[in-house]
Short mmCIF file of C-alpha atoms and ligand atoms in Angstrom, two decimals:
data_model
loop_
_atom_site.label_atom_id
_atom_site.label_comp_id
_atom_site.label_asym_id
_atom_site.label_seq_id
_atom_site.Cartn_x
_atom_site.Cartn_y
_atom_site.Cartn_z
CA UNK A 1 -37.19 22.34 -56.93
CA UNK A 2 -39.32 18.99 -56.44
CA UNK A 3 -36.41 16.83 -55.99
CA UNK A 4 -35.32 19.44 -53.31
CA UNK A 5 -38.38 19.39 -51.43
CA UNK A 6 -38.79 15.82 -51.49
CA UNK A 7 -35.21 15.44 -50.10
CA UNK A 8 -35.94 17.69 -47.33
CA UNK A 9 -39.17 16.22 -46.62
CA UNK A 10 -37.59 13.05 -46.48
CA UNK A 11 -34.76 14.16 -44.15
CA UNK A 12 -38.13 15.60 -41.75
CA UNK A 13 -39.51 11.79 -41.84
CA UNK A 14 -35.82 10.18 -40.94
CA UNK A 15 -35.47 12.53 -38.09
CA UNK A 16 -39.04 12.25 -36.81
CA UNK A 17 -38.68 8.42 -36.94
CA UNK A 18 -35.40 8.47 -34.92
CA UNK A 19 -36.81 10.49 -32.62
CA UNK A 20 -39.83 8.34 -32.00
CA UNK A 21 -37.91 5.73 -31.56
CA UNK A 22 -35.55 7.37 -29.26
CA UNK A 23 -38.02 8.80 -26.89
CA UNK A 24 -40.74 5.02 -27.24
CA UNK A 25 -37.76 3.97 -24.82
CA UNK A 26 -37.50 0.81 -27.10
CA UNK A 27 -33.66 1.84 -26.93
CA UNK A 28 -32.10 -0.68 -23.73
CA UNK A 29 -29.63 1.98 -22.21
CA UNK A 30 -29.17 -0.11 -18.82
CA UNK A 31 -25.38 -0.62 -18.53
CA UNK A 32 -26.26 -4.77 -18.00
CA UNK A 33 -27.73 -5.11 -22.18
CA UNK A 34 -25.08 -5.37 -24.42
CA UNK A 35 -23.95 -2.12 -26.68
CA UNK A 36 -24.74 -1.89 -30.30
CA UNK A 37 -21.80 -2.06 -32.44
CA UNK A 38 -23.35 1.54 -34.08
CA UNK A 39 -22.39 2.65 -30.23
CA UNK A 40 -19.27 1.22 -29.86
CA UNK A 41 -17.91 3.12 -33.41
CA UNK A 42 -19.49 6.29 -32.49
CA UNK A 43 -18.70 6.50 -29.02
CA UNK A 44 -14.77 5.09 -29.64
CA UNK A 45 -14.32 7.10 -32.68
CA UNK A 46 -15.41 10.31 -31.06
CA UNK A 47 -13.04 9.86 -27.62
CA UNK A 48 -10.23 8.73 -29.87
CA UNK A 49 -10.40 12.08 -31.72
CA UNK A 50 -11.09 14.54 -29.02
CA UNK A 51 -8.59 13.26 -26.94
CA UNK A 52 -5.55 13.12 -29.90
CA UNK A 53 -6.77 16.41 -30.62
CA UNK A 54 -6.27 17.89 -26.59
CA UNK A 55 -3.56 15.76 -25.49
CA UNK A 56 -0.08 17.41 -24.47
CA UNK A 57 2.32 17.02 -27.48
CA UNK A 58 5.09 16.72 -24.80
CA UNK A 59 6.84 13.51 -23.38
CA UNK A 60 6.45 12.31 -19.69
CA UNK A 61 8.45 15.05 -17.94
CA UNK A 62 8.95 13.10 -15.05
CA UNK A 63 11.62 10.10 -15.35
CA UNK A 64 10.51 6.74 -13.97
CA UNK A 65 12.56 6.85 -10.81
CA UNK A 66 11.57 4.52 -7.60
CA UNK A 67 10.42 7.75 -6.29
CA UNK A 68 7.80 8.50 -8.82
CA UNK A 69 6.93 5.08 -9.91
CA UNK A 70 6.31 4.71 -5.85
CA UNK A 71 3.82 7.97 -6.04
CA UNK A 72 2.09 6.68 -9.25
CA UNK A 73 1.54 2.96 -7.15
CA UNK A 74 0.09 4.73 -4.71
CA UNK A 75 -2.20 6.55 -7.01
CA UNK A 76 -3.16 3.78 -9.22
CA UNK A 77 -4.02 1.38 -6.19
CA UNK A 78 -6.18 4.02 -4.20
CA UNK A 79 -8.00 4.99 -7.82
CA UNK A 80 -7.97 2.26 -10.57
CA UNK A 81 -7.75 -1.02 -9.60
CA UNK A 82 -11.02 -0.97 -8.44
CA UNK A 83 -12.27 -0.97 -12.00
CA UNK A 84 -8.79 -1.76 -14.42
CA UNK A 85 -6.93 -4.14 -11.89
CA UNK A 86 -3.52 -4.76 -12.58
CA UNK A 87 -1.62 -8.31 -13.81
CA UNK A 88 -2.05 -10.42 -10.67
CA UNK A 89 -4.20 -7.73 -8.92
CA UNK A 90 -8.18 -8.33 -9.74
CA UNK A 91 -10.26 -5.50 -10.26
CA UNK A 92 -13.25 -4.89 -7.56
CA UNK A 93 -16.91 -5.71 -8.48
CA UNK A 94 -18.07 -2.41 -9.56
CA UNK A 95 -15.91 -3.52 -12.85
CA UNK A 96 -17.86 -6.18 -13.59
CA UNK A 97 -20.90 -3.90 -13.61
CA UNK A 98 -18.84 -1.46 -16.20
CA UNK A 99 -20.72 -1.38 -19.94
CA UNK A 100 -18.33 0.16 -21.41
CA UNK A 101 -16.38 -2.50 -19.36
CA UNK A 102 -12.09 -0.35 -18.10
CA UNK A 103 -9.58 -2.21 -20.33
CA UNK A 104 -6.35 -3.86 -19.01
CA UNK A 105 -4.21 -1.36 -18.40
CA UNK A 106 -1.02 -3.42 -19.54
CA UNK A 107 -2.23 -4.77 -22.80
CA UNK A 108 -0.71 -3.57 -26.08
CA UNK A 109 -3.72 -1.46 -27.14
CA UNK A 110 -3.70 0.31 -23.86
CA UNK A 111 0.01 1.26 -24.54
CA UNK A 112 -0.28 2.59 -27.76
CA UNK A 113 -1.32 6.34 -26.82
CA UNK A 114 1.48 8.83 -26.52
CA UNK A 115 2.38 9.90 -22.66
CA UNK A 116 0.42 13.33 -23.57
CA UNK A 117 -2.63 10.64 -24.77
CA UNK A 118 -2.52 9.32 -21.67
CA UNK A 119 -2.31 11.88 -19.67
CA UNK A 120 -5.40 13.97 -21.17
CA UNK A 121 -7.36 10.50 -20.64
CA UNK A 122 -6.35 10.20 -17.20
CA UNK A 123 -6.89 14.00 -16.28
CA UNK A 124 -9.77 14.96 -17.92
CA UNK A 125 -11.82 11.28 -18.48
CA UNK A 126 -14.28 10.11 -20.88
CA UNK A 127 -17.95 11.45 -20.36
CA UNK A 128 -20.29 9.00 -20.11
CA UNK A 129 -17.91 5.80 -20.13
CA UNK A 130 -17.21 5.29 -16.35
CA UNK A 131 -13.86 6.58 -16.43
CA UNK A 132 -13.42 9.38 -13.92
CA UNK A 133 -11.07 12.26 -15.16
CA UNK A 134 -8.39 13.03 -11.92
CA UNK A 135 -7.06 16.60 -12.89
CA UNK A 136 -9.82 18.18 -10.38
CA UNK A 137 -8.37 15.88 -7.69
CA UNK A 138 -4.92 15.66 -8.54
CA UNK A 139 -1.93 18.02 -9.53
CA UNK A 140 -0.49 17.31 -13.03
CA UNK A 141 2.84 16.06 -11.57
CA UNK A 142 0.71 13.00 -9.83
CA UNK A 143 -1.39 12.12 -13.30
CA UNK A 144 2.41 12.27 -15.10
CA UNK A 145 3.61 9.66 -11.84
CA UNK A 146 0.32 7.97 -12.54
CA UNK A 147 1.41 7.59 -16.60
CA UNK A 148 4.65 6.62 -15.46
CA UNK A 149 3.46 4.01 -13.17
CA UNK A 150 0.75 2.68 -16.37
CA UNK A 151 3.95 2.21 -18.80
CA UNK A 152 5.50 0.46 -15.60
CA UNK A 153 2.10 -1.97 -15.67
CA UNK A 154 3.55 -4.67 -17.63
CA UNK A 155 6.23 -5.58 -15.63
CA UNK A 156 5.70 -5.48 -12.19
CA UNK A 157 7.47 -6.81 -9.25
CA UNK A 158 5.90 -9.38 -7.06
CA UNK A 159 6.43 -7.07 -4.38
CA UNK A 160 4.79 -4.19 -6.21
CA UNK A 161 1.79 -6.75 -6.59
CA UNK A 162 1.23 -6.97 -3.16
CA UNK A 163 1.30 -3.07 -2.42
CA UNK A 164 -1.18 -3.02 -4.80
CA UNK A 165 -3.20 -5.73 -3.50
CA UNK A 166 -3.02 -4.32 -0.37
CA UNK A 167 -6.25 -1.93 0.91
CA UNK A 168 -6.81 0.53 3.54
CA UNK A 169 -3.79 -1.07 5.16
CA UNK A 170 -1.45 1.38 2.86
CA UNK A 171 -3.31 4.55 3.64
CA UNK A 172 -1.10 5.48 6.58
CA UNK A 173 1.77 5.03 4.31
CA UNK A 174 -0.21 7.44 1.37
CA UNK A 175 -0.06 10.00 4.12
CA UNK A 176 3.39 9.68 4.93
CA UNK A 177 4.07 9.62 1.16
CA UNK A 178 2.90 13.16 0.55
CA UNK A 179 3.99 14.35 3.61
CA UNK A 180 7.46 14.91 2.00
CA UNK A 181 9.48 11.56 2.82
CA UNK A 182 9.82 8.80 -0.52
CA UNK A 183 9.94 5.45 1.01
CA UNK A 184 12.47 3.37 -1.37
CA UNK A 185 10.08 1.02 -4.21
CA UNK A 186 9.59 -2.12 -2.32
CA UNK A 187 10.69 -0.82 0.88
CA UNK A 188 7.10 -0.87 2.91
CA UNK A 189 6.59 -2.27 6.01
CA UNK A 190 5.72 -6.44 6.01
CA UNK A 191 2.20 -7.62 5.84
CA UNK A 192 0.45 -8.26 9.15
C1 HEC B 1 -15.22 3.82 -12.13
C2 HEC B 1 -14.39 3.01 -12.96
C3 HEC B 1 -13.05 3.55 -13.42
C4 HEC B 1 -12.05 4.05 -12.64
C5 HEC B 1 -12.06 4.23 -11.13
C6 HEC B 1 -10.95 4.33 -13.53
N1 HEC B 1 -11.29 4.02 -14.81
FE1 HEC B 1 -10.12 4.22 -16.47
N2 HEC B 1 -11.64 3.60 -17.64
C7 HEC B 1 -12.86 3.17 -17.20
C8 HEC B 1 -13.66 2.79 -18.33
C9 HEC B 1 -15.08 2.26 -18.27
C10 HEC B 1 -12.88 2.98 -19.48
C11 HEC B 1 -13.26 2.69 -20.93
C12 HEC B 1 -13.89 3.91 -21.55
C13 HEC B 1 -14.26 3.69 -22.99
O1 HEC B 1 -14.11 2.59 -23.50
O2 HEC B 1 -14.72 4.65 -23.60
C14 HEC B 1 -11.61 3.51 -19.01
C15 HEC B 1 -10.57 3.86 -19.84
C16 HEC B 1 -9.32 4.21 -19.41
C17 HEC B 1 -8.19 4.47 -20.27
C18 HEC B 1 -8.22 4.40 -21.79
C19 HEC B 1 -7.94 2.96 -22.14
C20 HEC B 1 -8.13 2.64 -23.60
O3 HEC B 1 -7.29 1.89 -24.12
O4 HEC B 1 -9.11 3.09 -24.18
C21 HEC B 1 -7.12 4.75 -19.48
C22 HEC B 1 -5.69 5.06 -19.92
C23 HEC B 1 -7.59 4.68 -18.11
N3 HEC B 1 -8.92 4.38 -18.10
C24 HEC B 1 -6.78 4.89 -17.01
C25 HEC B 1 -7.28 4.95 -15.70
C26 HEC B 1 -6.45 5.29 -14.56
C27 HEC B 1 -4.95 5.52 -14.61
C28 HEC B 1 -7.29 5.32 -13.47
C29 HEC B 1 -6.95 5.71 -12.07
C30 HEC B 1 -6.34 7.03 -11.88
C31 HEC B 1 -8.62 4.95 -13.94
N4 HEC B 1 -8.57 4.74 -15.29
C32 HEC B 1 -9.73 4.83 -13.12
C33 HEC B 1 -13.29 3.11 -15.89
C34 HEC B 1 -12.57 3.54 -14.79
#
């Protein structure tokens, strides 16, 4: 019964402490001091399993035709490359602001997730990391073109670097885009 209470009491003082030294502010939650590694496993650990345990089970129902891979493009440059960039294509500034900081889209580890893994990421996001979810802008046949187009990251065409590259310019042809008619991939009009 005394080793019981003295556990619990003990438990009372952890929690008090943590809390104390939670809410002293001592804690540097500004996104420009670097994350504790305590952080980093936590945070990780607990995106990692929510979104295995969510994801679609499913493959990519779309194939990767020039048709979707074109509609993922268009996605991809209008939403990420502002904060991912793309091989050749640098990421805008707000990135370098990012704590977590938005991986490389085409490197290995970014891969490794299942299409369904991917997709749940890119639909639904990660709370409190920077990275939007797109489901509540997007229809699930765009975020599958837009997992298409993220396998399709490691080898792009020097033309598909430019489109990307490319700003506001592209717009006109976004509108045309999901007004019904699928330009061919590479087939957009020449640079100014
Ligand atoms: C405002 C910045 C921002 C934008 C815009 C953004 N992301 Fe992210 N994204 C992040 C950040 C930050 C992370 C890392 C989150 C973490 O580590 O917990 C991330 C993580 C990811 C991941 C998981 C990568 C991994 O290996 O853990 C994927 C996939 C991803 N983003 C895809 C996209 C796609 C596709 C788009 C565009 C539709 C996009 N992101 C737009 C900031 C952004």
């Amino acid at each position: 019964m005394k080793l019981l209470a003295g556990v619990v009491i003990g438990l009372l003082v952890v929690a008090l402490a943590a809390l104390a030294v939670a809410w002293s502010g001592v804690i540097d939650m500004s996104a420009t001091a670097p994350s504790t590694a305590l952080e980093r496993v936590v945070g990780t650990t607990l995106a990692d399993r929510s979104i295995h345990r969510r994801a679609p089970r499913a493959r990519n129902p779309l194939e990767a035709t020039p048709e979707v891979l074109r509609t993922g493009l268009d996605h991809y440059r209008e939403n990420c490359v502002v904060c991912h960039g793309a091989p050749g294509v640098a990421a805008g500034e707000a990135a370098k602001g990012l704590n977590p900081p938005a991986p490389d889209l085409s490197l290995a580890d970014a891969q490794e997730p299942s299409d369904g893994e991917l997709f749940e990421v890119i639909g639904h996001g990660i709370r409190m990391s920077g990275m939007p979810g797109w489901l509540p802008t997007h229809t699930e046949r765009e975020i599958w073109a837009i997992v298409a187009f993220m396998r399709h990251l490691p080898s792009l065409t020097p033309e598909e670097r430019r489109a990307l590259a490319r700003g506001g310019e592209a717009e006109e042809e976004h509108a045309a885009h999901h007004g019904g008619e699928a330009p061919a991939a590479g087939g957009d009009s020449p640079r100014p």
